[in-house]
Amino acid sequence: MFRGRSAHTLDTKGRLSIPARFRDVLVAKYDQRLIITNLPYCLVAYPYEEWRRIEERFSQEPLQRPEVQRFLRFFIASAVECSLDKQGRILIPPHLREEVGIERDVILLGLLNRFEIWSKERLEEELKQVRDNFEHYSEFVADINRLPGGAS
């Protein structure tokens, strides 16, 4: 599983060094290919196998629904396959970087079966909103803790 937070700097070509602990997950559990796409405020990177599961689920949705079409245009059509180079880096295409305001300083967030790539500034804004509204998450956290194996 991907977990943790890591600060990095893109090089002048837009390459991002993937943290060793994330690379270890890719090598142990997946095949080192990533699919990167955009969310409204960040990029998200899925191992290829996880991405295939997402595509399967979307392929079962009724495509005539306008909201499905719009989301597919935004999320699926923007997806790009990336492979790690020998130095453990991926090249993030310019159009994806521009879409979410990534220039040089980025933060990677491990989120179980995927990781997000944020501009440092946007992530700081996002985390401030979470901190300022943390009470809104208390019910969700309490429900998770009630699951078998949850914290007591």
mmCIF file with all atom_site columns, C-alpha atoms in Angstrom:
data_model
loop_
_atom_site.group_PDB
_atom_site.id
_atom_site.type_symbol
_atom_site.label_atom_id
_atom_site.label_alt_id
_atom_site.label_comp_id
_atom_site.label_asym_id
_atom_site.label_entity_id
_atom_site.label_seq_id
_atom_site.pdbx_PDB_ins_code
_atom_site.Cartn_x
_atom_site.Cartn_y
_atom_site.Cartn_z
_atom_site.occupancy
_atom_site.B_iso_or_equiv
_atom_site.pdbx_formal_charge
_atom_site.auth_seq_id
_atom_site.auth_comp_id
_atom_site.auth_asym_id
_atom_site.auth_atom_id
_atom_site.pdbx_PDB_model_num
ATOM 1   C CA . MET A 1 1   ? 0.000   0.000  0.000   1.00 0.00 ? 1   MET A CA 1
ATOM 2   C CA . PHE A 1 2   ? 1.081   3.557  -0.696  1.00 0.00 ? 2   PHE A CA 1
ATOM 3   C CA . ARG A 1 3   ? 1.241   5.670  2.445   1.00 0.00 ? 3   ARG A CA 1
ATOM 4   C CA . GLY A 1 4   ? 3.057   8.705  3.708   1.00 0.00 ? 4   GLY A CA 1
ATOM 5   C CA . ARG A 1 5   ? 4.009   12.099 2.410   1.00 0.00 ? 5   ARG A CA 1
ATOM 6   C CA . SER A 1 6   ? 7.101   13.102 0.466   1.00 0.00 ? 6   SER A CA 1
ATOM 7   C CA . ALA A 1 7   ? 8.337   16.453 -0.882  1.00 0.00 ? 7   ALA A CA 1
ATOM 8   C CA . HIS A 1 8   ? 10.093  16.552 -4.266  1.00 0.00 ? 8   HIS A CA 1
ATOM 9   C CA . THR A 1 9   ? 11.177  18.953 -6.985  1.00 0.00 ? 9   THR A CA 1
ATOM 10  C CA . LEU A 1 10  ? 10.514  18.375 -10.673 1.00 0.00 ? 10  LEU A CA 1
ATOM 11  C CA . ASP A 1 11  ? 13.527  18.731 -12.918 1.00 0.00 ? 11  ASP A CA 1
ATOM 12  C CA . THR A 1 12  ? 13.509  21.093 -15.916 1.00 0.00 ? 12  THR A CA 1
ATOM 13  C CA . LYS A 1 13  ? 12.046  18.367 -18.162 1.00 0.00 ? 13  LYS A CA 1
ATOM 14  C CA . GLY A 1 14  ? 9.117   17.711 -15.815 1.00 0.00 ? 14  GLY A CA 1
ATOM 15  C CA . ARG A 1 15  ? 10.485  14.469 -14.385 1.00 0.00 ? 15  ARG A CA 1
ATOM 16  C CA . LEU A 1 16  ? 9.552   13.436 -10.872 1.00 0.00 ? 16  LEU A CA 1
ATOM 17  C CA . SER A 1 17  ? 11.597  11.093 -8.717  1.00 0.00 ? 17  SER A CA 1
ATOM 18  C CA . ILE A 1 18  ? 9.266   8.550  -7.127  1.00 0.00 ? 18  ILE A CA 1
ATOM 19  C CA . PRO A 1 19  ? 10.088  7.889  -3.452  1.00 0.00 ? 19  PRO A CA 1
ATOM 20  C CA . ALA A 1 20  ? 11.831  4.573  -2.784  1.00 0.00 ? 20  ALA A CA 1
ATOM 21  C CA . ARG A 1 21  ? 8.998   3.334  -0.571  1.00 0.00 ? 21  ARG A CA 1
ATOM 22  C CA . PHE A 1 22  ? 6.508   3.914  -3.420  1.00 0.00 ? 22  PHE A CA 1
ATOM 23  C CA . ARG A 1 23  ? 8.831   2.233  -5.921  1.00 0.00 ? 23  ARG A CA 1
ATOM 24  C CA . ASP A 1 24  ? 9.108   -0.734 -3.546  1.00 0.00 ? 24  ASP A CA 1
ATOM 25  C CA . VAL A 1 25  ? 5.312   -1.117 -3.636  1.00 0.00 ? 25  VAL A CA 1
ATOM 26  C CA . LEU A 1 26  ? 5.309   -0.905 -7.448  1.00 0.00 ? 26  LEU A CA 1
ATOM 27  C CA . VAL A 1 27  ? 8.002   -3.580 -7.726  1.00 0.00 ? 27  VAL A CA 1
ATOM 28  C CA . ALA A 1 28  ? 6.557   -5.924 -5.094  1.00 0.00 ? 28  ALA A CA 1
ATOM 29  C CA . LYS A 1 29  ? 2.878   -5.703 -6.005  1.00 0.00 ? 29  LYS A CA 1
ATOM 30  C CA . TYR A 1 30  ? 2.620   -4.221 -9.498  1.00 0.00 ? 30  TYR A CA 1
ATOM 31  C CA . ASP A 1 31  ? 4.572   -3.968 -12.758 1.00 0.00 ? 31  ASP A CA 1
ATOM 32  C CA . GLN A 1 32  ? 6.071   -0.434 -12.435 1.00 0.00 ? 32  GLN A CA 1
ATOM 33  C CA . ARG A 1 33  ? 3.654   1.124  -14.933 1.00 0.00 ? 33  ARG A CA 1
ATOM 34  C CA . LEU A 1 34  ? 1.576   4.039  -13.716 1.00 0.00 ? 34  LEU A CA 1
ATOM 35  C CA . ILE A 1 35  ? -1.443  5.802  -15.125 1.00 0.00 ? 35  ILE A CA 1
ATOM 36  C CA . ILE A 1 36  ? -1.529  9.479  -14.220 1.00 0.00 ? 36  ILE A CA 1
ATOM 37  C CA . THR A 1 37  ? -4.612  11.632 -14.607 1.00 0.00 ? 37  THR A CA 1
ATOM 38  C CA . ASN A 1 38  ? -6.039  14.793 -13.168 1.00 0.00 ? 38  ASN A CA 1
ATOM 39  C CA . LEU A 1 39  ? -8.412  15.526 -10.346 1.00 0.00 ? 39  LEU A CA 1
ATOM 40  C CA . PRO A 1 40  ? -9.694  19.058 -9.807  1.00 0.00 ? 40  PRO A CA 1
ATOM 41  C CA . TYR A 1 41  ? -6.678  20.188 -7.723  1.00 0.00 ? 41  TYR A CA 1
ATOM 42  C CA . CYS A 1 42  ? -3.984  17.538 -8.088  1.00 0.00 ? 42  CYS A CA 1
ATOM 43  C CA . LEU A 1 43  ? -2.789  14.618 -10.180 1.00 0.00 ? 43  LEU A CA 1
ATOM 44  C CA . VAL A 1 44  ? -3.414  11.034 -9.188  1.00 0.00 ? 44  VAL A CA 1
ATOM 45  C CA . ALA A 1 45  ? -1.172  8.085  -10.087 1.00 0.00 ? 45  ALA A CA 1
ATOM 46  C CA . TYR A 1 46  ? -2.550  4.554  -10.210 1.00 0.00 ? 46  TYR A CA 1
ATOM 47  C CA . PRO A 1 47  ? -0.584  1.375  -10.772 1.00 0.00 ? 47  PRO A CA 1
ATOM 48  C CA . TYR A 1 48  ? -1.662  0.007  -14.136 1.00 0.00 ? 48  TYR A CA 1
ATOM 49  C CA . GLU A 1 49  ? -3.549  -2.943 -12.606 1.00 0.00 ? 49  GLU A CA 1
ATOM 50  C CA . GLU A 1 50  ? -5.575  -0.643 -10.335 1.00 0.00 ? 50  GLU A CA 1
ATOM 51  C CA . TRP A 1 51  ? -6.353  1.603  -13.291 1.00 0.00 ? 51  TRP A CA 1
ATOM 52  C CA . ARG A 1 52  ? -7.673  -1.362 -15.287 1.00 0.00 ? 52  ARG A CA 1
ATOM 53  C CA . ARG A 1 53  ? -10.158 -2.032 -12.461 1.00 0.00 ? 53  ARG A CA 1
ATOM 54  C CA . ILE A 1 54  ? -11.361 1.572  -12.682 1.00 0.00 ? 54  ILE A CA 1
ATOM 55  C CA . GLU A 1 55  ? -11.774 1.300  -16.450 1.00 0.00 ? 55  GLU A CA 1
ATOM 56  C CA . GLU A 1 56  ? -13.761 -1.912 -16.024 1.00 0.00 ? 56  GLU A CA 1
ATOM 57  C CA . ARG A 1 57  ? -16.138 -0.248 -13.573 1.00 0.00 ? 57  ARG A CA 1
ATOM 58  C CA . PHE A 1 58  ? -16.621 2.770  -15.832 1.00 0.00 ? 58  PHE A CA 1
ATOM 59  C CA . SER A 1 59  ? -17.197 0.586  -18.871 1.00 0.00 ? 59  SER A CA 1
ATOM 60  C CA . GLN A 1 60  ? -20.258 -0.819 -17.101 1.00 0.00 ? 60  GLN A CA 1
ATOM 61  C CA . GLU A 1 61  ? -21.829 2.610  -16.578 1.00 0.00 ? 61  GLU A CA 1
ATOM 62  C CA . PRO A 1 62  ? -24.605 3.771  -18.920 1.00 0.00 ? 62  PRO A CA 1
ATOM 63  C CA . LEU A 1 63  ? -22.698 6.044  -21.282 1.00 0.00 ? 63  LEU A CA 1
ATOM 64  C CA . GLN A 1 64  ? -25.768 8.034  -22.285 1.00 0.00 ? 64  GLN A CA 1
ATOM 65  C CA . ARG A 1 65  ? -25.834 9.740  -18.869 1.00 0.00 ? 65  ARG A CA 1
ATOM 66  C CA . PRO A 1 66  ? -24.394 13.255 -19.341 1.00 0.00 ? 66  PRO A CA 1
ATOM 67  C CA . GLU A 1 67  ? -22.583 13.249 -15.982 1.00 0.00 ? 67  GLU A CA 1
ATOM 68  C CA . VAL A 1 68  ? -20.821 9.992  -16.904 1.00 0.00 ? 68  VAL A CA 1
ATOM 69  C CA . GLN A 1 69  ? -19.721 11.454 -20.248 1.00 0.00 ? 69  GLN A CA 1
ATOM 70  C CA . ARG A 1 70  ? -18.434 14.625 -18.613 1.00 0.00 ? 70  ARG A CA 1
ATOM 71  C CA . PHE A 1 71  ? -16.501 12.756 -15.961 1.00 0.00 ? 71  PHE A CA 1
ATOM 72  C CA . LEU A 1 72  ? -14.998 10.385 -18.541 1.00 0.00 ? 72  LEU A CA 1
ATOM 73  C CA . ARG A 1 73  ? -13.828 13.365 -20.598 1.00 0.00 ? 73  ARG A CA 1
ATOM 74  C CA . PHE A 1 74  ? -12.199 14.902 -17.551 1.00 0.00 ? 74  PHE A CA 1
ATOM 75  C CA . PHE A 1 75  ? -10.730 11.869 -15.787 1.00 0.00 ? 75  PHE A CA 1
ATOM 76  C CA . ILE A 1 76  ? -10.306 9.010  -18.269 1.00 0.00 ? 76  ILE A CA 1
ATOM 77  C CA . ALA A 1 77  ? -9.453  10.975 -21.418 1.00 0.00 ? 77  ALA A CA 1
ATOM 78  C CA . SER A 1 78  ? -6.686  12.869 -19.591 1.00 0.00 ? 78  SER A CA 1
ATOM 79  C CA . ALA A 1 79  ? -4.970  9.684  -18.428 1.00 0.00 ? 79  ALA A CA 1
ATOM 80  C CA . VAL A 1 80  ? -1.387  9.040  -19.523 1.00 0.00 ? 80  VAL A CA 1
ATOM 81  C CA . GLU A 1 81  ? 0.675   5.883  -19.045 1.00 0.00 ? 81  GLU A CA 1
ATOM 82  C CA . CYS A 1 82  ? 4.094   6.468  -17.472 1.00 0.00 ? 82  CYS A CA 1
ATOM 83  C CA . SER A 1 83  ? 6.880   4.026  -16.721 1.00 0.00 ? 83  SER A CA 1
ATOM 84  C CA . LEU A 1 84  ? 9.712   4.470  -14.274 1.00 0.00 ? 84  LEU A CA 1
ATOM 85  C CA . ASP A 1 85  ? 13.062  5.190  -15.875 1.00 0.00 ? 85  ASP A CA 1
ATOM 86  C CA . LYS A 1 86  ? 16.319  3.667  -14.598 1.00 0.00 ? 86  LYS A CA 1
ATOM 87  C CA . GLN A 1 87  ? 16.603  6.429  -11.985 1.00 0.00 ? 87  GLN A CA 1
ATOM 88  C CA . GLY A 1 88  ? 13.086  5.789  -10.645 1.00 0.00 ? 88  GLY A CA 1
ATOM 89  C CA . ARG A 1 89  ? 11.544  8.871  -12.267 1.00 0.00 ? 89  ARG A CA 1
ATOM 90  C CA . ILE A 1 90  ? 8.422   9.484  -14.306 1.00 0.00 ? 90  ILE A CA 1
ATOM 91  C CA . LEU A 1 91  ? 7.839   12.217 -16.858 1.00 0.00 ? 91  LEU A CA 1
ATOM 92  C CA . ILE A 1 92  ? 4.698   14.205 -16.121 1.00 0.00 ? 92  ILE A CA 1
ATOM 93  C CA . PRO A 1 93  ? 3.358   15.670 -19.381 1.00 0.00 ? 93  PRO A CA 1
ATOM 94  C CA . PRO A 1 94  ? 3.091   19.476 -19.536 1.00 0.00 ? 94  PRO A CA 1
ATOM 95  C CA . HIS A 1 95  ? -0.685  19.475 -20.070 1.00 0.00 ? 95  HIS A CA 1
ATOM 96  C CA . LEU A 1 96  ? -1.239  17.586 -16.809 1.00 0.00 ? 96  LEU A CA 1
ATOM 97  C CA . ARG A 1 97  ? 1.159   19.813 -14.874 1.00 0.00 ? 97  ARG A CA 1
ATOM 98  C CA . GLU A 1 98  ? -0.545  22.932 -16.205 1.00 0.00 ? 98  GLU A CA 1
ATOM 99  C CA . GLU A 1 99  ? -4.031  21.591 -15.446 1.00 0.00 ? 99  GLU A CA 1
ATOM 100 C CA . VAL A 1 100 ? -3.340  21.496 -11.689 1.00 0.00 ? 100 VAL A CA 1
ATOM 101 C CA . GLY A 1 101 ? -0.750  24.270 -11.377 1.00 0.00 ? 101 GLY A CA 1
ATOM 102 C CA . ILE A 1 102 ? 2.321   22.107 -10.803 1.00 0.00 ? 102 ILE A CA 1
ATOM 103 C CA . GLU A 1 103 ? 5.567   23.919 -11.535 1.00 0.00 ? 103 GLU A CA 1
ATOM 104 C CA . ARG A 1 104 ? 8.522   22.646 -9.477  1.00 0.00 ? 104 ARG A CA 1
ATOM 105 C CA . ASP A 1 105 ? 7.822   21.877 -5.820  1.00 0.00 ? 105 ASP A CA 1
ATOM 106 C CA . VAL A 1 106 ? 5.452   18.961 -5.341  1.00 0.00 ? 106 VAL A CA 1
ATOM 107 C CA . ILE A 1 107 ? 4.216   16.778 -2.512  1.00 0.00 ? 107 ILE A CA 1
ATOM 108 C CA . LEU A 1 108 ? 3.338   13.119 -3.035  1.00 0.00 ? 108 LEU A CA 1
ATOM 109 C CA . LEU A 1 109 ? 0.669   11.630 -0.787  1.00 0.00 ? 109 LEU A CA 1
ATOM 110 C CA . GLY A 1 110 ? 0.324   7.855  -0.518  1.00 0.00 ? 110 GLY A CA 1
ATOM 111 C CA . LEU A 1 111 ? -3.358  6.883  -0.449  1.00 0.00 ? 111 LEU A CA 1
ATOM 112 C CA . LEU A 1 112 ? -3.471  3.078  -0.223  1.00 0.00 ? 112 LEU A CA 1
ATOM 113 C CA . ASN A 1 113 ? -3.854  1.869  -3.847  1.00 0.00 ? 113 ASN A CA 1
ATOM 114 C CA . ARG A 1 114 ? -2.743  5.146  -5.469  1.00 0.00 ? 114 ARG A CA 1
ATOM 115 C CA . PHE A 1 115 ? -0.828  8.316  -4.757  1.00 0.00 ? 115 PHE A CA 1
ATOM 116 C CA . GLU A 1 116 ? -1.558  11.951 -5.418  1.00 0.00 ? 116 GLU A CA 1
ATOM 117 C CA . ILE A 1 117 ? 0.833   14.587 -6.755  1.00 0.00 ? 117 ILE A CA 1
ATOM 118 C CA . TRP A 1 118 ? 0.115   18.094 -5.478  1.00 0.00 ? 118 TRP A CA 1
ATOM 119 C CA . SER A 1 119 ? 1.699   21.470 -5.970  1.00 0.00 ? 119 SER A CA 1
ATOM 120 C CA . LYS A 1 120 ? 3.054   22.426 -2.571  1.00 0.00 ? 120 LYS A CA 1
ATOM 121 C CA . GLU A 1 121 ? 0.909   25.575 -2.425  1.00 0.00 ? 121 GLU A CA 1
ATOM 122 C CA . ARG A 1 122 ? -2.358  23.860 -3.346  1.00 0.00 ? 122 ARG A CA 1
ATOM 123 C CA . LEU A 1 123 ? -1.805  21.072 -0.841  1.00 0.00 ? 123 LEU A CA 1
ATOM 124 C CA . GLU A 1 124 ? -1.200  23.596 1.934   1.00 0.00 ? 124 GLU A CA 1
ATOM 125 C CA . GLU A 1 125 ? -4.571  25.207 1.068   1.00 0.00 ? 125 GLU A CA 1
ATOM 126 C CA . GLU A 1 126 ? -6.311  21.824 0.998   1.00 0.00 ? 126 GLU A CA 1
ATOM 127 C CA . LEU A 1 127 ? -4.877  20.693 4.331   1.00 0.00 ? 127 LEU A CA 1
ATOM 128 C CA . LYS A 1 128 ? -5.825  23.996 5.951   1.00 0.00 ? 128 LYS A CA 1
ATOM 129 C CA . GLN A 1 129 ? -9.429  23.435 4.857   1.00 0.00 ? 129 GLN A CA 1
ATOM 130 C CA . VAL A 1 130 ? -9.352  19.935 6.320   1.00 0.00 ? 130 VAL A CA 1
ATOM 131 C CA . ARG A 1 131 ? -7.930  21.195 9.624   1.00 0.00 ? 131 ARG A CA 1
ATOM 132 C CA . ASP A 1 132 ? -10.456 24.047 9.778   1.00 0.00 ? 132 ASP A CA 1
ATOM 133 C CA . ASN A 1 133 ? -13.359 21.630 9.184   1.00 0.00 ? 133 ASN A CA 1
ATOM 134 C CA . PHE A 1 134 ? -12.060 18.541 10.921  1.00 0.00 ? 134 PHE A CA 1
ATOM 135 C CA . GLU A 1 135 ? -15.255 18.008 12.933  1.00 0.00 ? 135 GLU A CA 1
ATOM 136 C CA . HIS A 1 136 ? -17.032 17.185 9.657   1.00 0.00 ? 136 HIS A CA 1
ATOM 137 C CA . TYR A 1 137 ? -14.919 14.035 9.374   1.00 0.00 ? 137 TYR A CA 1
ATOM 138 C CA . SER A 1 138 ? -15.594 12.713 12.883  1.00 0.00 ? 138 SER A CA 1
ATOM 139 C CA . GLU A 1 139 ? -18.592 10.560 11.867  1.00 0.00 ? 139 GLU A CA 1
ATOM 140 C CA . PHE A 1 140 ? -16.651 8.947  9.024   1.00 0.00 ? 140 PHE A CA 1
ATOM 141 C CA . VAL A 1 141 ? -13.680 8.231  11.303  1.00 0.00 ? 141 VAL A CA 1
ATOM 142 C CA . ALA A 1 142 ? -15.987 6.825  13.988  1.00 0.00 ? 142 ALA A CA 1
ATOM 143 C CA . ASP A 1 143 ? -17.620 4.513  11.414  1.00 0.00 ? 143 ASP A CA 1
ATOM 144 C CA . ILE A 1 144 ? -14.214 3.233  10.274  1.00 0.00 ? 144 ILE A CA 1
ATOM 145 C CA . ASN A 1 145 ? -13.213 2.565  13.870  1.00 0.00 ? 145 ASN A CA 1
ATOM 146 C CA . ARG A 1 146 ? -16.383 0.491  14.385  1.00 0.00 ? 146 ARG A CA 1
ATOM 147 C CA . LEU A 1 147 ? -15.431 -1.894 11.577  1.00 0.00 ? 147 LEU A CA 1
ATOM 148 C CA . PRO A 1 148 ? -13.934 -5.250 12.596  1.00 0.00 ? 148 PRO A CA 1
ATOM 149 C CA . GLY A 1 149 ? -10.264 -4.629 13.261  1.00 0.00 ? 149 GLY A CA 1
ATOM 150 C CA . GLY A 1 150 ? -10.798 -0.886 13.741  1.00 0.00 ? 150 GLY A CA 1
ATOM 151 C CA . ALA A 1 151 ? -9.317  1.034  16.624  1.00 0.00 ? 151 ALA A CA 1
ATOM 152 C CA . SER A 1 152 ? -11.137 0.720  19.919  1.00 0.00 ? 152 SER A CA 1
#
